[in-house]
Short mmCIF file of C-alpha atoms in Angstrom, two decimals:
data_model
loop_
_atom_site.label_atom_id
_atom_site.label_comp_id
_atom_site.label_asym_id
_atom_site.label_seq_id
_atom_site.Cartn_x
_atom_site.Cartn_y
_atom_site.Cartn_z
CA MET U 284 64.95 122.82 -21.77
CA LEU U 285 62.18 120.36 -21.00
CA GLN U 286 62.42 121.23 -17.32
CA ALA U 287 61.95 124.91 -18.16
CA ALA U 288 58.87 124.07 -20.24
CA ILE U 289 57.42 122.06 -17.35
CA VAL U 290 58.08 124.85 -14.85
CA LEU U 291 56.47 127.42 -17.15
CA PHE U 292 53.49 125.12 -17.66
CA ILE U 293 53.02 124.83 -13.89
CA LEU U 294 53.28 128.61 -13.53
CA ALA U 295 50.65 129.00 -16.25
CA LEU U 296 48.31 126.62 -14.40
CA VAL U 297 48.79 128.52 -11.13
CA ALA U 298 48.21 131.87 -12.85
CA ALA U 299 45.10 130.51 -14.56
CA ALA U 300 43.77 129.20 -11.26
CA LEU U 301 44.25 132.64 -9.71
CA GLY U 302 42.41 134.28 -12.59
CA PHE U 303 45.27 136.06 -14.33
CA GLY U 304 44.22 135.19 -17.88
CA GLY U 305 46.71 137.38 -19.73
CA ILE U 306 49.67 136.24 -17.66
CA ALA U 307 48.62 132.60 -17.92
CA GLY U 308 48.31 132.86 -21.68
CA GLY U 309 51.74 134.45 -22.01
CA ILE U 310 53.44 131.90 -19.82
CA ALA U 311 51.65 129.06 -21.60
CA GLY U 312 52.87 130.41 -24.94
CA ILE U 313 56.47 130.51 -23.69
CA ALA U 314 56.16 126.98 -22.31
CA GLN U 315 54.74 125.75 -25.61
CA PHE U 316 57.63 127.35 -27.52
CA CYS U 317 60.20 125.74 -25.18
CA PHE U 318 58.49 122.37 -25.61
CA TYR U 319 58.63 122.57 -29.40
CA VAL U 320 62.29 123.59 -29.32
CA PHE U 321 62.99 120.58 -27.08
CA ILE U 322 61.21 118.23 -29.50
CA VAL U 323 63.16 119.58 -32.49
CA LEU U 324 66.49 119.29 -30.67
CA PHE U 325 65.64 115.75 -29.60
CA LEU U 326 64.77 114.71 -33.16
CA VAL U 327 67.97 116.27 -34.50
CA SER U 328 69.94 114.36 -31.87
CA VAL U 329 68.29 111.07 -32.81
CA VAL U 330 68.90 111.61 -36.52
CA MET U 331 72.53 112.62 -36.01
CA SER U 332 73.25 109.61 -33.81
CA ALA U 333 71.56 107.32 -36.35
CA LEU U 334 73.71 108.77 -39.15
CA LYS U 335 76.84 108.13 -37.10
CA GLY U 336 75.83 104.48 -36.73
CA ARG U 337 75.09 104.54 -33.02
CA THR U 338 71.77 103.36 -31.68
CA PRO U 339 69.68 106.17 -30.17
CA VAL U 340 69.26 106.02 -26.43
#
């Protein structure tokens, strides 16, 4: 998921550099959404592993 967010971020930068403002904004929004989903899933994983008694990696 993080890799997809990074790829979409790079696509947004390329689109912005080429002057496609609407496309860049849309791709950046999708990348931002993917990034937030990744952060939430990561935090859930850390909490669940802590509740099971394992140390988070």
